[in-house]
mmCIF file of C-alpha atoms and ligand atoms in Angstrom:
data_model
loop_
_atom_site.group_PDB
_atom_site.id
_atom_site.type_symbol
_atom_site.label_atom_id
_atom_site.label_comp_id
_atom_site.label_asym_id
_atom_site.label_seq_id
_atom_site.Cartn_x
_atom_site.Cartn_y
_atom_site.Cartn_z
ATOM 1 C CA MET A 2 115.326 87.904 118.299
ATOM 2 C CA MET A 3 117.623 91.044 118.122
ATOM 3 C CA GLU A 4 120.817 88.798 117.711
ATOM 4 C CA ARG A 5 119.236 86.743 115.003
ATOM 5 C CA ILE A 6 118.223 90.001 113.190
ATOM 6 C CA GLU A 7 121.892 91.618 113.570
ATOM 7 C CA GLN A 8 123.497 88.207 112.255
ATOM 8 C CA ALA A 9 121.404 88.212 109.066
ATOM 9 C CA ALA A 10 122.190 92.276 108.703
ATOM 10 C CA ALA A 11 125.960 91.484 109.277
ATOM 11 C CA ALA A 12 125.432 88.841 106.144
ATOM 12 C CA LEU A 13 123.771 91.390 103.968
ATOM 13 C CA ALA A 14 125.916 94.262 104.873
ATOM 14 C CA ARG A 15 128.586 92.551 102.849
ATOM 15 C CA LEU A 16 126.633 93.077 99.722
ATOM 16 C CA GLY A 17 126.319 96.993 100.490
ATOM 17 C CA ARG A 18 124.780 99.509 102.420
ATOM 18 C CA PRO A 19 121.543 100.797 100.886
ATOM 19 C CA GLU A 20 119.298 103.054 102.395
ATOM 20 C CA VAL A 21 116.186 101.795 100.264
ATOM 21 C CA ALA A 22 114.703 98.636 100.072
ATOM 22 C CA VAL A 23 112.308 97.453 97.587
ATOM 23 C CA VAL A 24 109.999 94.283 98.139
ATOM 24 C CA LEU A 25 108.772 92.796 95.006
ATOM 25 C CA GLY A 26 105.433 90.548 95.350
ATOM 26 C CA SER A 27 103.418 88.119 93.437
ATOM 27 C CA GLY A 28 104.837 87.953 89.579
ATOM 28 C CA LEU A 29 106.831 91.282 90.071
ATOM 29 C CA SER A 30 110.262 89.650 91.362
ATOM 30 C CA GLN A 31 112.103 90.865 87.623
ATOM 31 C CA VAL A 32 110.667 94.447 87.467
ATOM 32 C CA LEU A 33 113.718 95.868 88.841
ATOM 33 C CA PRO A 34 117.147 95.144 87.558
ATOM 34 C CA LEU A 35 120.091 96.514 89.302
ATOM 35 C CA GLN A 36 123.604 97.604 88.022
ATOM 36 C CA GLY A 37 126.291 95.030 89.446
ATOM 37 C CA GLU A 38 123.861 93.156 91.725
ATOM 38 C CA ARG A 39 125.387 91.121 94.254
ATOM 39 C CA THR A 40 122.467 88.561 95.567
ATOM 40 C CA LEU A 41 121.940 86.086 98.034
ATOM 41 C CA ARG A 42 119.250 83.274 98.397
ATOM 42 C CA PHE A 43 116.967 83.533 101.337
ATOM 43 C CA SER A 44 117.914 80.228 102.093
ATOM 44 C CA ASP A 45 121.963 81.548 102.306
ATOM 45 C CA ILE A 46 121.137 84.487 104.442
ATOM 46 C CA PRO A 47 120.951 83.282 108.477
ATOM 47 C CA GLY A 48 117.575 83.324 109.913
ATOM 48 C CA PHE A 49 115.759 84.194 106.977
ATOM 49 C CA PRO A 50 112.371 82.503 106.251
ATOM 50 C CA ALA A 51 111.703 80.352 103.572
ATOM 51 C CA PRO A 52 108.993 81.070 100.863
ATOM 52 C CA THR A 53 106.934 78.254 99.404
ATOM 53 C CA VAL A 54 104.904 79.898 96.910
ATOM 54 C CA ALA A 55 104.885 80.071 93.023
ATOM 55 C CA GLY A 56 106.107 83.400 91.473
ATOM 56 C CA HIS A 57 108.193 84.039 94.770
ATOM 57 C CA ALA A 58 111.787 83.737 93.894
ATOM 58 C CA GLY A 59 113.183 84.212 97.615
ATOM 59 C CA GLU A 60 116.427 86.137 97.060
ATOM 60 C CA VAL A 61 117.780 89.242 98.012
ATOM 61 C CA ALA A 62 119.960 91.839 95.936
ATOM 62 C CA VAL A 63 121.804 94.761 96.491
ATOM 63 C CA GLY A 64 122.838 96.927 93.408
ATOM 64 C CA GLU A 65 122.670 100.464 91.809
ATOM 65 C CA VAL A 66 119.968 102.365 90.523
ATOM 66 C CA SER A 67 121.455 105.641 89.236
ATOM 67 C CA GLY A 68 124.557 105.736 91.570
ATOM 68 C CA ARG A 69 122.048 104.808 94.522
ATOM 69 C CA THR A 70 122.690 101.709 96.269
ATOM 70 C CA VAL A 71 119.362 99.867 96.500
ATOM 71 C CA LEU A 72 118.300 96.452 98.094
ATOM 72 C CA VAL A 73 115.495 94.758 96.298
ATOM 73 C CA GLN A 74 113.885 91.375 98.081
ATOM 74 C CA ARG A 75 112.341 89.080 95.130
ATOM 75 C CA GLY A 76 109.527 87.247 96.691
ATOM 76 C CA ARG A 77 108.441 87.189 100.506
ATOM 77 C CA VAL A 78 106.616 85.093 102.793
ATOM 78 C CA HIS A 79 103.119 85.279 103.877
ATOM 79 C CA TYR A 80 101.275 84.436 107.021
ATOM 80 C CA TYR A 81 99.183 81.976 105.016
ATOM 81 C CA GLU A 82 102.048 79.685 104.117
ATOM 82 C CA GLY A 83 102.136 79.113 107.843
ATOM 83 C CA HIS A 84 104.832 81.526 109.180
ATOM 84 C CA GLU A 85 104.124 83.686 112.379
ATOM 85 C CA LEU A 86 103.800 87.454 111.726
ATOM 86 C CA GLY A 87 107.153 88.005 113.314
ATOM 87 C CA GLU A 88 108.879 85.797 110.906
ATOM 88 C CA VAL A 89 106.752 87.634 108.104
ATOM 89 C CA VAL A 90 108.334 90.920 109.234
ATOM 90 C CA PHE A 91 112.144 89.561 109.780
ATOM 91 C CA PRO A 92 113.482 90.642 106.624
ATOM 92 C CA VAL A 93 112.206 94.418 107.128
ATOM 93 C CA ARG A 94 113.507 94.341 110.747
ATOM 94 C CA VAL A 95 117.214 93.084 109.112
ATOM 95 C CA TYR A 96 116.525 96.113 106.543
ATOM 96 C CA ALA A 97 116.212 98.747 109.531
ATOM 97 C CA VAL A 98 119.077 97.486 111.515
ATOM 98 C CA LEU A 99 121.175 97.586 107.945
ATOM 99 C CA GLY A 100 120.359 101.314 107.745
ATOM 100 C CA VAL A 101 117.660 101.240 105.524
ATOM 101 C CA LYS A 102 115.455 104.319 105.569
ATOM 102 C CA VAL A 103 112.719 103.956 102.860
ATOM 103 C CA LEU A 104 110.886 100.622 102.229
ATOM 104 C CA VAL A 105 109.083 100.246 99.247
ATOM 105 C CA LEU A 106 106.406 97.672 99.407
ATOM 106 C CA THR A 107 104.705 96.246 96.230
ATOM 107 C CA ASN A 108 101.874 93.448 96.045
ATOM 108 C CA ALA A 109 99.038 91.928 93.877
ATOM 109 C CA SER A 110 95.711 92.874 94.708
ATOM 110 C CA GLY A 111 91.998 92.657 94.269
ATOM 111 C CA GLY A 112 90.041 95.918 93.305
ATOM 112 C CA ILE A 113 86.820 96.483 95.773
ATOM 113 C CA ALA A 114 86.616 99.908 94.706
ATOM 114 C CA PHE A 115 84.214 100.783 91.539
ATOM 115 C CA GLY A 116 86.438 102.215 89.027
ATOM 116 C CA LEU A 117 89.636 100.075 89.467
ATOM 117 C CA GLU A 118 90.702 97.794 86.752
ATOM 118 C CA PRO A 119 92.793 94.700 86.227
ATOM 119 C CA GLY A 120 96.380 96.470 85.641
ATOM 120 C CA ASP A 121 95.965 99.356 87.741
ATOM 121 C CA LEU A 122 98.574 100.555 89.969
ATOM 122 C CA VAL A 123 97.263 101.912 93.074
ATOM 123 C CA LEU A 124 99.551 104.038 95.916
ATOM 124 C CA LEU A 125 98.235 102.851 99.257
ATOM 125 C CA SER A 126 97.007 105.756 101.158
ATOM 126 C CA ASP A 127 96.210 103.712 104.154
ATOM 127 C CA HIS A 128 95.512 100.034 105.567
ATOM 128 C CA ILE A 129 93.251 97.991 107.497
ATOM 129 C CA ASN A 130 94.617 95.161 109.235
ATOM 130 C CA LEU A 131 92.150 91.849 109.230
ATOM 131 C CA LEU A 132 95.066 89.530 109.610
ATOM 132 C CA GLY A 133 93.643 89.003 113.465
ATOM 133 C CA GLY A 134 97.038 89.365 114.590
ATOM 134 C CA ASN A 135 99.964 91.983 114.845
ATOM 135 C CA PRO A 136 103.480 91.328 114.080
ATOM 136 C CA LEU A 137 104.715 93.451 117.173
ATOM 137 C CA ARG A 138 102.610 91.495 119.749
ATOM 138 C CA GLY A 139 105.176 90.015 122.212
ATOM 139 C CA PRO A 140 108.159 91.772 123.863
ATOM 140 C CA ASN A 141 108.986 94.733 122.239
ATOM 141 C CA LEU A 142 112.264 95.052 120.351
ATOM 142 C CA ALA A 143 113.047 98.381 122.031
ATOM 143 C CA GLN A 144 116.253 98.821 120.137
ATOM 144 C CA LEU A 145 113.940 99.152 117.052
ATOM 145 C CA GLY A 146 111.304 101.127 117.768
ATOM 146 C CA PRO A 147 108.644 101.904 120.560
ATOM 147 C CA ARG A 148 105.772 99.573 122.426
ATOM 148 C CA PHE A 149 103.028 101.982 120.905
ATOM 149 C CA PRO A 150 104.052 102.995 117.314
ATOM 150 C CA ASP A 151 101.814 105.618 115.723
ATOM 151 C CA MET A 152 100.186 104.627 112.235
ATOM 152 C CA THR A 153 98.625 107.859 111.364
ATOM 153 C CA ALA A 154 100.702 108.386 108.262
ATOM 154 C CA ALA A 155 101.670 104.756 107.871
ATOM 155 C CA TYR A 156 102.139 105.196 104.163
ATOM 156 C CA ASP A 157 104.422 108.252 103.754
ATOM 157 C CA PRO A 158 102.119 111.315 101.985
ATOM 158 C CA GLU A 159 105.608 112.990 100.919
ATOM 159 C CA LEU A 160 106.698 109.698 99.134
ATOM 160 C CA ARG A 161 103.198 109.191 97.767
ATOM 161 C CA ARG A 162 103.321 112.798 96.374
ATOM 162 C CA ARG A 163 106.837 111.843 94.651
ATOM 163 C CA ALA A 164 105.499 108.839 93.321
ATOM 164 C CA ARG A 165 102.723 110.551 91.559
ATOM 165 C CA GLU A 166 105.107 113.258 90.270
ATOM 166 C CA VAL A 167 107.452 110.568 88.701
ATOM 167 C CA ALA A 168 104.347 108.828 87.250
ATOM 168 C CA TRP A 169 102.849 111.827 85.685
ATOM 169 C CA ASP A 170 106.274 112.742 84.127
ATOM 170 C CA LEU A 171 106.244 109.023 82.697
ATOM 171 C CA GLY A 172 102.882 109.212 81.489
ATOM 172 C CA ILE A 173 101.942 106.311 83.899
ATOM 173 C CA THR A 174 98.652 106.448 85.663
ATOM 174 C CA VAL A 175 98.545 105.883 89.303
ATOM 175 C CA LYS A 176 95.235 105.639 91.614
ATOM 176 C CA GLU A 177 95.395 105.780 95.419
ATOM 177 C CA GLY A 178 93.468 103.698 97.993
ATOM 178 C CA VAL A 179 92.946 101.753 101.171
ATOM 179 C CA TYR A 180 94.261 98.172 101.321
ATOM 180 C CA LEU A 181 93.011 95.711 103.491
ATOM 181 C CA ALA A 182 94.789 92.415 104.492
ATOM 182 C CA THR A 183 93.214 89.168 105.073
ATOM 183 C CA THR A 184 94.998 86.122 105.650
ATOM 184 C CA GLY A 185 93.844 84.275 102.658
ATOM 185 C CA PRO A 186 95.046 81.628 101.247
ATOM 186 C CA SER A 187 91.449 81.294 100.224
ATOM 187 C CA TYR A 188 90.367 84.195 98.101
ATOM 188 C CA GLU A 189 87.219 86.309 99.678
ATOM 189 C CA THR A 190 83.741 85.411 99.282
ATOM 190 C CA PRO A 191 81.292 88.313 97.634
ATOM 191 C CA ALA A 192 79.776 89.127 101.032
ATOM 192 C CA GLU A 193 83.304 89.344 102.519
ATOM 193 C CA ILE A 194 84.016 91.893 99.757
ATOM 194 C CA ARG A 195 80.686 93.635 99.802
ATOM 195 C CA ALA A 196 81.751 93.857 104.073
ATOM 196 C CA PHE A 197 85.330 95.003 103.313
ATOM 197 C CA ARG A 198 83.745 97.785 100.914
ATOM 198 C CA ALA A 199 81.721 98.907 103.899
ATOM 199 C CA LEU A 200 84.631 99.291 106.048
ATOM 200 C CA GLY A 201 86.295 101.311 103.884
ATOM 201 C CA ALA A 202 88.555 99.127 101.712
ATOM 202 C CA ASP A 203 89.691 99.871 98.012
ATOM 203 C CA LEU A 204 91.918 96.665 97.555
ATOM 204 C CA VAL A 205 92.272 93.308 99.218
ATOM 205 C CA GLY A 206 95.275 91.388 99.549
ATOM 206 C CA MET A 207 97.343 88.981 101.639
ATOM 207 C CA SER A 208 100.559 90.730 102.157
ATOM 208 C CA THR A 209 101.998 94.296 102.809
ATOM 209 C CA VAL A 210 100.396 95.432 106.210
ATOM 210 C CA PRO A 211 102.679 93.249 108.371
ATOM 211 C CA GLU A 212 105.611 94.753 106.685
ATOM 212 C CA ALA A 213 104.431 98.218 106.918
ATOM 213 C CA ILE A 214 103.573 97.737 110.657
ATOM 214 C CA ALA A 215 107.375 96.539 111.345
ATOM 215 C CA ALA A 216 108.873 99.203 109.087
ATOM 216 C CA ARG A 217 106.596 101.963 110.842
ATOM 217 C CA HIS A 218 107.618 100.479 114.321
ATOM 218 C CA ALA A 219 111.395 100.787 113.268
ATOM 219 C CA GLY A 220 111.010 104.378 111.634
ATOM 220 C CA LEU A 221 111.436 103.394 108.221
ATOM 221 C CA ARG A 222 109.073 105.550 105.932
ATOM 222 C CA VAL A 223 107.091 103.455 103.679
ATOM 223 C CA LEU A 224 105.716 103.783 100.506
ATOM 224 C CA ALA A 225 103.321 100.812 99.022
ATOM 225 C CA ILE A 226 102.227 100.183 95.249
ATOM 226 C CA SER A 227 99.761 97.708 94.766
ATOM 227 C CA CYS A 228 99.224 96.121 91.316
ATOM 228 C CA VAL A 229 95.274 95.359 90.772
ATOM 229 C CA THR A 230 95.262 91.842 89.198
ATOM 230 C CA ASN A 231 91.501 91.301 89.126
ATOM 231 C CA LEU A 232 88.417 92.186 90.519
ATOM 232 C CA ALA A 233 87.599 90.976 93.812
ATOM 233 C CA ALA A 234 84.910 88.470 94.355
ATOM 234 C CA GLY A 235 81.523 89.107 93.332
ATOM 235 C CA VAL A 236 82.704 92.424 91.601
ATOM 236 C CA SER A 237 84.180 90.076 89.095
ATOM 237 C CA PRO A 238 81.766 87.828 87.206
ATOM 238 C CA THR A 239 84.297 85.178 86.622
ATOM 239 C CA PRO A 240 86.201 82.796 89.274
ATOM 240 C CA LEU A 241 89.416 84.335 90.792
ATOM 241 C CA SER A 242 92.678 82.295 90.118
ATOM 242 C CA HIS A 243 96.541 82.602 91.237
ATOM 243 C CA GLU A 244 97.474 82.033 87.303
ATOM 244 C CA GLU A 245 95.427 85.189 86.548
ATOM 245 C CA VAL A 246 96.997 87.096 89.319
ATOM 246 C CA ILE A 247 100.587 86.346 87.845
ATOM 247 C CA VAL A 248 99.670 86.772 84.336
ATOM 248 C CA ILE A 249 98.284 90.498 84.792
ATOM 249 C CA THR A 250 101.379 91.315 87.118
ATOM 250 C CA ARG A 251 103.788 90.109 84.504
ATOM 251 C CA ARG A 252 101.911 92.253 81.797
ATOM 252 C CA LYS A 253 102.161 95.264 84.057
ATOM 253 C CA ALA A 254 105.566 94.634 85.195
ATOM 254 C CA GLY A 255 107.161 96.902 82.763
ATOM 255 C CA GLU A 256 105.184 99.898 83.957
ATOM 256 C CA LEU A 257 105.902 99.249 87.549
ATOM 257 C CA GLY A 258 109.786 98.790 86.936
ATOM 258 C CA ARG A 259 110.088 102.288 84.894
ATOM 259 C CA LEU A 260 108.289 103.971 87.801
ATOM 260 C CA LEU A 261 110.313 102.394 90.312
ATOM 261 C CA LEU A 262 113.630 103.085 88.081
ATOM 262 C CA ALA A 263 112.816 106.703 88.117
ATOM 263 C CA LEU A 264 111.514 107.013 91.645
ATOM 264 C CA ILE A 265 114.464 105.346 93.306
ATOM 265 C CA PRO A 266 116.646 108.519 92.856
ATOM 266 C CA LYS A 267 114.019 110.510 94.463
ATOM 267 C CA LEU A 268 113.437 108.743 97.921
HETATM 268 N N1 HPA B 327 91.938 88.671 96.943
HETATM 269 C C1 HPA B 327 93.259 88.939 97.887
HETATM 270 N N2 HPA B 327 94.435 88.627 97.313
HETATM 271 C C2 HPA B 327 94.562 88.962 96.058
HETATM 272 C C3 HPA B 327 93.550 89.339 95.263
HETATM 273 C C4 HPA B 327 92.257 88.975 95.588
HETATM 274 O O1 HPA B 327 91.277 89.230 95.099
HETATM 275 N N3 HPA B 327 94.086 89.166 94.033
HETATM 276 C C5 HPA B 327 95.518 89.382 94.273
HETATM 277 N N4 HPA B 327 96.006 88.947 95.410
#
């Protein structure tokens, strides 16, 4: 596995040496244009998994934001596509070997907490892993990190503070919440959402948690920003649809893009 990770990192190193990586999720892949960007499709990076879902482009770009070299991953692979969790987090491990220190994860989510509305941007303060698995299961990659990584401050409080500050300066409202990851691909039932709320979840989605775990294992600092695309099942009076998710994220993309552009120099 380490050899595969190192090969992919060597391929990406030809694009540059970023210290910040940003993963753009469902409907968000176009929010962050880079200056002078060099791109590689997932399929052209040795060992990278192949995404299959609509709205996920599947490319890695390296370029500059305010003079800072940044890597942007447009699209991701999900557990529900059939990939093992180790494959889902493969890109994150590659970025760690490449020298990335800060990982920004974005996603689309359903709002569980009362008061959340479609279009809200929410900084993840913590997560609940209900995927039924952990990407670190199996032999520990000791070159990357320890067997039993601490997850106390998985979502870096200082990075969150800077994100709130930048959002405030831009007049963008950001909230905070706990994200619960389910496997999908079916959306939740109303009973599941009531259960998740009782567990302490504010948001529900099908990504981000594996990547955050792998990033913490490898010592990366993590900031995660969720775009609430819909009220979760039963909270919303209407059925859920992937099209709705894509439409709301596209509508919110401009604001998220402005936030990321202003924030990146400060990460
Ligand atoms: N549930 C799970 N994942 C999601 C949702 C949802 O309601 N909305 C966007 N991603």
